[in-house]
């Protein structure tokens, strides 16, 4: 039995109660979204200038002729920097311009200083690993790849192609596997639409039969690769360089 005032509906009161009931839910959702946005923004705004010393050293190598004009430029994070290219690809005229634990956006930021001056015949890039670990979204990594591709298209018309090595699986960052695979898929789809862009899948051959990352390919830190890991990279990359080098 309703006990409201005779002749008046109780629905307005119920509506007000419902609004109060849903307000905490909306507030909680807003706080979660704001927090997520803040984390990603901080990651994206982390200054690229922390690599200035590394960039100056690369510029010096270019000036000294140690990074030959029209060579194949390898650029990106520490997985590139630690790669002994002269051993893995002895017949390839390659320049290693990898630096630290950099982001893909750092390569874009320093493009005019460490990529363009060499007028590379081909560019090989590995980056995105640290980006995902820093809470950057797969979409942001993809956006940064598009920015890099745009710079190559605009400023290096004679560069034959831009080759992207997929973000690798690792023990240390296996919890991020889903986000990594999303970023890889976005970039692979973009490469499939442009003949000057090529995607090298190293994700699949670096997994064990049970679908888990192969620790035998990694150093003790569970992140960086040993010689076995780099051999997989070399084998995966060579078909994309067949018109440049034969090993």
mmCIF file of C-alpha atoms in Angstrom:
data_model
loop_
_atom_site.group_PDB
_atom_site.id
_atom_site.type_symbol
_atom_site.label_atom_id
_atom_site.label_comp_id
_atom_site.label_asym_id
_atom_site.label_seq_id
_atom_site.Cartn_x
_atom_site.Cartn_y
_atom_site.Cartn_z
ATOM 1 C CA UNK A 1 0.000 0.000 0.000
ATOM 2 C CA UNK A 2 1.371 3.392 -1.047
ATOM 3 C CA UNK A 3 1.641 6.003 1.677
ATOM 4 C CA UNK A 4 2.334 9.114 -0.374
ATOM 5 C CA UNK A 5 0.323 12.320 -0.172
ATOM 6 C CA UNK A 6 -3.143 11.786 -1.666
ATOM 7 C CA UNK A 7 -3.368 12.921 -5.252
ATOM 8 C CA UNK A 8 0.428 13.141 -5.714
ATOM 9 C CA UNK A 9 2.609 10.622 -7.491
ATOM 10 C CA UNK A 10 5.588 9.088 -5.716
ATOM 11 C CA UNK A 11 7.623 8.718 -8.957
ATOM 12 C CA UNK A 12 9.575 12.017 -8.688
ATOM 13 C CA UNK A 13 10.917 10.894 -5.285
ATOM 14 C CA UNK A 14 11.891 7.533 -6.747
ATOM 15 C CA UNK A 15 13.647 9.305 -9.646
ATOM 16 C CA UNK A 16 15.663 11.451 -7.262
ATOM 17 C CA UNK A 17 16.665 8.374 -5.290
ATOM 18 C CA UNK A 18 17.795 6.641 -8.466
ATOM 19 C CA UNK A 19 19.952 9.640 -9.401
ATOM 20 C CA UNK A 20 21.652 9.577 -6.014
ATOM 21 C CA UNK A 21 22.116 5.829 -6.311
ATOM 22 C CA UNK A 22 23.924 6.070 -9.680
ATOM 23 C CA UNK A 23 25.996 9.148 -8.861
ATOM 24 C CA UNK A 24 28.737 7.211 -6.974
ATOM 25 C CA UNK A 25 29.066 4.817 -9.926
ATOM 26 C CA UNK A 26 29.500 7.668 -12.378
ATOM 27 C CA UNK A 27 32.010 9.329 -10.069
ATOM 28 C CA UNK A 28 34.033 6.129 -9.709
ATOM 29 C CA UNK A 29 34.081 5.605 -13.472
ATOM 30 C CA UNK A 30 35.211 9.198 -13.987
ATOM 31 C CA UNK A 31 38.036 8.797 -11.477
ATOM 32 C CA UNK A 32 39.230 5.576 -13.137
ATOM 33 C CA UNK A 33 39.240 7.170 -16.596
ATOM 34 C CA UNK A 34 41.026 10.270 -15.320
ATOM 35 C CA UNK A 35 43.667 8.184 -13.566
ATOM 36 C CA UNK A 36 44.289 6.033 -16.656
ATOM 37 C CA UNK A 37 44.597 9.116 -18.857
ATOM 38 C CA UNK A 38 47.028 10.733 -16.406
ATOM 39 C CA UNK A 39 49.292 7.656 -16.361
ATOM 40 C CA UNK A 40 49.423 7.463 -20.140
ATOM 41 C CA UNK A 41 49.981 11.206 -20.478
ATOM 42 C CA UNK A 42 52.939 11.092 -18.087
ATOM 43 C CA UNK A 43 54.468 8.274 -20.130
ATOM 44 C CA UNK A 44 54.021 10.192 -23.360
ATOM 45 C CA UNK A 45 55.422 13.403 -21.921
ATOM 46 C CA UNK A 46 58.577 11.810 -20.540
ATOM 47 C CA UNK A 47 61.221 13.976 -22.163
ATOM 48 C CA UNK A 48 63.312 12.578 -25.001
ATOM 49 C CA UNK A 49 66.161 14.860 -23.948
ATOM 50 C CA UNK A 50 67.349 12.226 -21.461
ATOM 51 C CA UNK A 51 69.085 10.626 -24.454
ATOM 52 C CA UNK A 52 71.032 13.714 -25.465
ATOM 53 C CA UNK A 53 74.422 12.195 -24.600
ATOM 54 C CA UNK A 54 73.662 9.096 -26.695
ATOM 55 C CA UNK A 55 72.462 11.196 -29.609
ATOM 56 C CA UNK A 56 75.590 13.353 -29.579
ATOM 57 C CA UNK A 57 77.715 10.194 -29.746
ATOM 58 C CA UNK A 58 75.740 8.927 -32.748
ATOM 59 C CA UNK A 59 76.102 12.324 -34.437
ATOM 60 C CA UNK A 60 79.860 12.091 -33.909
ATOM 61 C CA UNK A 61 79.962 8.699 -35.630
ATOM 62 C CA UNK A 62 78.044 10.153 -38.559
ATOM 63 C CA UNK A 63 80.416 13.124 -38.795
ATOM 64 C CA UNK A 64 83.449 10.807 -38.674
ATOM 65 C CA UNK A 65 82.083 8.650 -41.474
ATOM 66 C CA UNK A 66 81.649 5.605 -39.241
ATOM 67 C CA UNK A 67 77.989 5.543 -40.275
ATOM 68 C CA UNK A 68 78.352 5.551 -44.074
ATOM 69 C CA UNK A 69 75.995 7.444 -46.314
ATOM 70 C CA UNK A 70 73.202 5.310 -47.805
ATOM 71 C CA UNK A 71 73.893 2.481 -45.364
ATOM 72 C CA UNK A 72 71.122 0.467 -43.730
ATOM 73 C CA UNK A 73 70.328 2.330 -40.514
ATOM 74 C CA UNK A 74 69.231 0.282 -37.521
ATOM 75 C CA UNK A 75 67.490 2.478 -34.982
ATOM 76 C CA UNK A 76 65.461 2.022 -31.817
ATOM 77 C CA UNK A 77 65.923 0.829 -28.258
ATOM 78 C CA UNK A 78 68.523 -1.291 -26.458
ATOM 79 C CA UNK A 79 67.711 -4.459 -28.403
ATOM 80 C CA UNK A 80 69.097 -2.632 -31.437
ATOM 81 C CA UNK A 81 71.973 -1.012 -29.550
ATOM 82 C CA UNK A 82 73.169 -4.393 -28.208
ATOM 83 C CA UNK A 83 72.920 -6.126 -31.591
ATOM 84 C CA UNK A 84 76.374 -7.020 -32.986
ATOM 85 C CA UNK A 85 75.430 -6.307 -36.579
ATOM 86 C CA UNK A 86 78.933 -6.881 -37.942
ATOM 87 C CA UNK A 87 78.701 -10.463 -36.680
ATOM 88 C CA UNK A 88 75.070 -11.188 -37.558
ATOM 89 C CA UNK A 89 75.095 -9.415 -40.935
ATOM 90 C CA UNK A 90 78.755 -9.246 -42.051
ATOM 91 C CA UNK A 91 77.976 -8.491 -45.710
ATOM 92 C CA UNK A 92 75.577 -5.666 -44.932
ATOM 93 C CA UNK A 93 76.733 -2.055 -44.767
ATOM 94 C CA UNK A 94 74.887 -1.246 -41.568
ATOM 95 C CA UNK A 95 74.890 1.623 -39.083
ATOM 96 C CA UNK A 96 73.733 0.930 -35.532
ATOM 97 C CA UNK A 97 71.963 3.987 -34.141
ATOM 98 C CA UNK A 98 70.133 2.297 -31.277
ATOM 99 C CA UNK A 99 70.061 4.096 -27.955
ATOM 100 C CA UNK A 100 69.182 3.128 -24.395
ATOM 101 C CA UNK A 101 65.709 2.126 -23.356
ATOM 102 C CA UNK A 102 64.147 4.525 -25.813
ATOM 103 C CA UNK A 103 60.568 4.790 -27.032
ATOM 104 C CA UNK A 104 59.408 4.750 -30.638
ATOM 105 C CA UNK A 105 58.518 8.411 -30.178
ATOM 106 C CA UNK A 106 62.182 9.105 -29.328
ATOM 107 C CA UNK A 107 63.236 7.824 -32.747
ATOM 108 C CA UNK A 108 60.741 10.222 -34.307
ATOM 109 C CA UNK A 109 61.975 13.054 -32.071
ATOM 110 C CA UNK A 110 65.623 12.562 -33.083
ATOM 111 C CA UNK A 111 64.935 11.641 -36.711
ATOM 112 C CA UNK A 112 66.604 14.771 -38.090
ATOM 113 C CA UNK A 113 69.767 14.084 -36.121
ATOM 114 C CA UNK A 114 70.374 10.342 -36.296
ATOM 115 C CA UNK A 115 68.457 9.048 -39.315
ATOM 116 C CA UNK A 116 68.058 11.684 -42.025
ATOM 117 C CA UNK A 117 71.733 12.781 -42.171
ATOM 118 C CA UNK A 118 72.797 9.302 -43.347
ATOM 119 C CA UNK A 119 70.261 9.218 -46.210
ATOM 120 C CA UNK A 120 69.773 5.498 -45.517
ATOM 121 C CA UNK A 121 68.929 3.064 -48.277
ATOM 122 C CA UNK A 122 66.770 1.169 -45.773
ATOM 123 C CA UNK A 123 65.742 1.731 -42.162
ATOM 124 C CA UNK A 124 65.272 -1.091 -39.658
ATOM 125 C CA UNK A 125 63.530 -0.090 -36.434
ATOM 126 C CA UNK A 126 62.827 -1.904 -33.191
ATOM 127 C CA UNK A 127 60.948 0.102 -30.584
ATOM 128 C CA UNK A 128 57.652 -0.130 -28.747
ATOM 129 C CA UNK A 129 58.748 -2.606 -26.098
ATOM 130 C CA UNK A 130 59.603 0.093 -23.552
ATOM 131 C CA UNK A 131 56.576 2.106 -24.640
ATOM 132 C CA UNK A 132 54.113 -0.603 -23.622
ATOM 133 C CA UNK A 133 56.039 -1.182 -20.384
ATOM 134 C CA UNK A 134 55.629 2.545 -19.639
ATOM 135 C CA UNK A 135 51.827 2.199 -19.978
ATOM 136 C CA UNK A 136 51.607 3.704 -23.441
ATOM 137 C CA UNK A 137 48.646 2.261 -25.310
ATOM 138 C CA UNK A 138 48.989 0.079 -28.433
ATOM 139 C CA UNK A 139 47.221 2.857 -30.316
ATOM 140 C CA UNK A 140 49.865 5.358 -29.215
ATOM 141 C CA UNK A 141 52.674 3.059 -30.355
ATOM 142 C CA UNK A 142 50.917 2.678 -33.698
ATOM 143 C CA UNK A 143 50.476 6.438 -33.980
ATOM 144 C CA UNK A 144 54.205 6.933 -33.375
ATOM 145 C CA UNK A 145 55.003 4.384 -36.080
ATOM 146 C CA UNK A 146 52.774 6.307 -38.488
ATOM 147 C CA UNK A 147 54.662 9.481 -37.568
ATOM 148 C CA UNK A 148 57.983 7.773 -38.319
ATOM 149 C CA UNK A 149 56.688 6.441 -41.635
ATOM 150 C CA UNK A 150 55.470 9.924 -42.542
ATOM 151 C CA UNK A 151 58.920 11.392 -41.868
ATOM 152 C CA UNK A 152 60.544 8.775 -44.097
ATOM 153 C CA UNK A 153 58.006 9.433 -46.846
ATOM 154 C CA UNK A 154 58.484 13.197 -46.644
ATOM 155 C CA UNK A 155 62.202 13.604 -46.006
ATOM 156 C CA UNK A 156 63.815 10.456 -47.433
ATOM 157 C CA UNK A 157 62.222 9.809 -50.836
ATOM 158 C CA UNK A 158 65.197 7.654 -51.883
ATOM 159 C CA UNK A 159 64.904 5.360 -48.855
ATOM 160 C CA UNK A 160 63.716 2.064 -50.269
ATOM 161 C CA UNK A 161 61.809 0.849 -47.241
ATOM 162 C CA UNK A 162 61.145 1.101 -43.535
ATOM 163 C CA UNK A 163 61.270 -2.280 -41.805
ATOM 164 C CA UNK A 164 59.603 -2.698 -38.410
ATOM 165 C CA UNK A 165 60.696 -5.600 -36.209
ATOM 166 C CA UNK A 166 57.746 -6.763 -34.100
ATOM 167 C CA UNK A 167 57.832 -6.222 -30.359
ATOM 168 C CA UNK A 168 59.271 -9.448 -28.996
ATOM 169 C CA UNK A 169 57.859 -11.715 -26.287
ATOM 170 C CA UNK A 170 59.893 -11.815 -23.076
ATOM 171 C CA UNK A 171 59.670 -13.403 -19.654
ATOM 172 C CA UNK A 172 59.955 -10.073 -17.861
ATOM 173 C CA UNK A 173 57.096 -8.432 -19.772
ATOM 174 C CA UNK A 174 54.853 -11.414 -20.413
ATOM 175 C CA UNK A 175 52.076 -9.805 -18.371
ATOM 176 C CA UNK A 176 51.902 -7.196 -21.159
ATOM 177 C CA UNK A 177 51.568 -9.791 -23.929
ATOM 178 C CA UNK A 178 48.028 -8.799 -24.900
ATOM 179 C CA UNK A 179 48.916 -5.117 -25.283
ATOM 180 C CA UNK A 180 52.102 -5.975 -27.177
ATOM 181 C CA UNK A 181 50.194 -8.174 -29.618
ATOM 182 C CA UNK A 182 47.670 -5.393 -30.205
ATOM 183 C CA UNK A 183 50.447 -2.962 -31.080
ATOM 184 C CA UNK A 184 52.081 -5.511 -33.377
ATOM 185 C CA UNK A 185 48.783 -6.210 -35.139
ATOM 186 C CA UNK A 186 48.094 -2.506 -35.746
ATOM 187 C CA UNK A 187 51.536 -1.925 -37.225
ATOM 188 C CA UNK A 188 51.455 -5.127 -39.286
ATOM 189 C CA UNK A 189 48.127 -4.065 -40.812
ATOM 190 C CA UNK A 190 49.580 -0.680 -41.757
ATOM 191 C CA UNK A 191 52.655 -2.280 -43.331
ATOM 192 C CA UNK A 192 50.461 -4.609 -45.391
ATOM 193 C CA UNK A 193 48.931 -1.564 -47.094
ATOM 194 C CA UNK A 194 52.171 0.164 -48.127
ATOM 195 C CA UNK A 195 54.912 -1.457 -50.264
ATOM 196 C CA UNK A 196 57.590 0.703 -48.616
ATOM 197 C CA UNK A 197 56.705 -0.583 -45.154
ATOM 198 C CA UNK A 198 57.580 -4.105 -44.039
ATOM 199 C CA UNK A 199 56.793 -5.994 -40.846
ATOM 200 C CA UNK A 200 59.099 -8.681 -39.453
ATOM 201 C CA UNK A 201 57.394 -11.180 -37.175
ATOM 202 C CA UNK A 202 59.754 -12.225 -34.386
ATOM 203 C CA UNK A 203 56.947 -12.829 -31.895
ATOM 204 C CA UNK A 204 56.014 -16.278 -33.224
ATOM 205 C CA UNK A 205 59.500 -17.829 -33.547
ATOM 206 C CA UNK A 206 60.469 -16.615 -30.056
ATOM 207 C CA UNK A 207 57.698 -18.615 -28.381
ATOM 208 C CA UNK A 208 57.937 -22.202 -27.146
ATOM 209 C CA UNK A 209 55.540 -24.876 -28.320
ATOM 210 C CA UNK A 210 53.300 -24.169 -25.338
ATOM 211 C CA UNK A 211 52.933 -20.536 -26.431
ATOM 212 C CA UNK A 212 55.102 -19.119 -23.657
ATOM 213 C CA UNK A 213 58.236 -16.985 -24.165
ATOM 214 C CA UNK A 214 61.416 -18.975 -24.671
ATOM 215 C CA UNK A 215 63.779 -18.082 -21.825
ATOM 216 C CA UNK A 216 66.643 -19.849 -23.653
ATOM 217 C CA UNK A 217 66.713 -16.911 -26.065
ATOM 218 C CA UNK A 218 67.096 -14.308 -23.328
ATOM 219 C CA UNK A 219 69.708 -13.087 -20.886
ATOM 220 C CA UNK A 220 69.292 -13.545 -17.146
ATOM 221 C CA UNK A 221 67.222 -10.341 -16.951
ATOM 222 C CA UNK A 222 64.461 -12.113 -18.890
ATOM 223 C CA UNK A 223 64.231 -9.181 -21.290
ATOM 224 C CA UNK A 224 67.285 -8.712 -23.490
ATOM 225 C CA UNK A 225 68.429 -11.360 -25.940
ATOM 226 C CA UNK A 226 71.442 -13.625 -26.126
ATOM 227 C CA UNK A 227 73.087 -14.831 -29.332
ATOM 228 C CA UNK A 228 70.347 -17.419 -29.907
ATOM 229 C CA UNK A 229 67.724 -14.703 -29.753
ATOM 230 C CA UNK A 230 69.602 -12.500 -32.199
ATOM 231 C CA UNK A 231 70.011 -15.437 -34.554
ATOM 232 C CA UNK A 232 66.226 -15.712 -34.736
ATOM 233 C CA UNK A 233 66.036 -11.993 -35.502
ATOM 234 C CA UNK A 234 68.689 -12.333 -38.192
ATOM 235 C CA UNK A 235 66.912 -15.267 -39.825
ATOM 236 C CA UNK A 236 63.606 -13.387 -39.782
ATOM 237 C CA UNK A 237 65.104 -10.174 -41.143
ATOM 238 C CA UNK A 238 67.293 -11.544 -43.942
ATOM 239 C CA UNK A 239 64.451 -12.202 -46.417
ATOM 240 C CA UNK A 240 63.582 -8.510 -46.162
ATOM 241 C CA UNK A 241 67.163 -7.574 -47.030
ATOM 242 C CA UNK A 242 67.683 -10.130 -49.809
ATOM 243 C CA UNK A 243 67.941 -7.389 -52.423
ATOM 244 C CA UNK A 244 70.668 -5.652 -50.406
ATOM 245 C CA UNK A 245 72.833 -8.359 -48.849
ATOM 246 C CA UNK A 246 73.405 -12.082 -49.119
ATOM 247 C CA UNK A 247 74.834 -14.008 -46.187
#
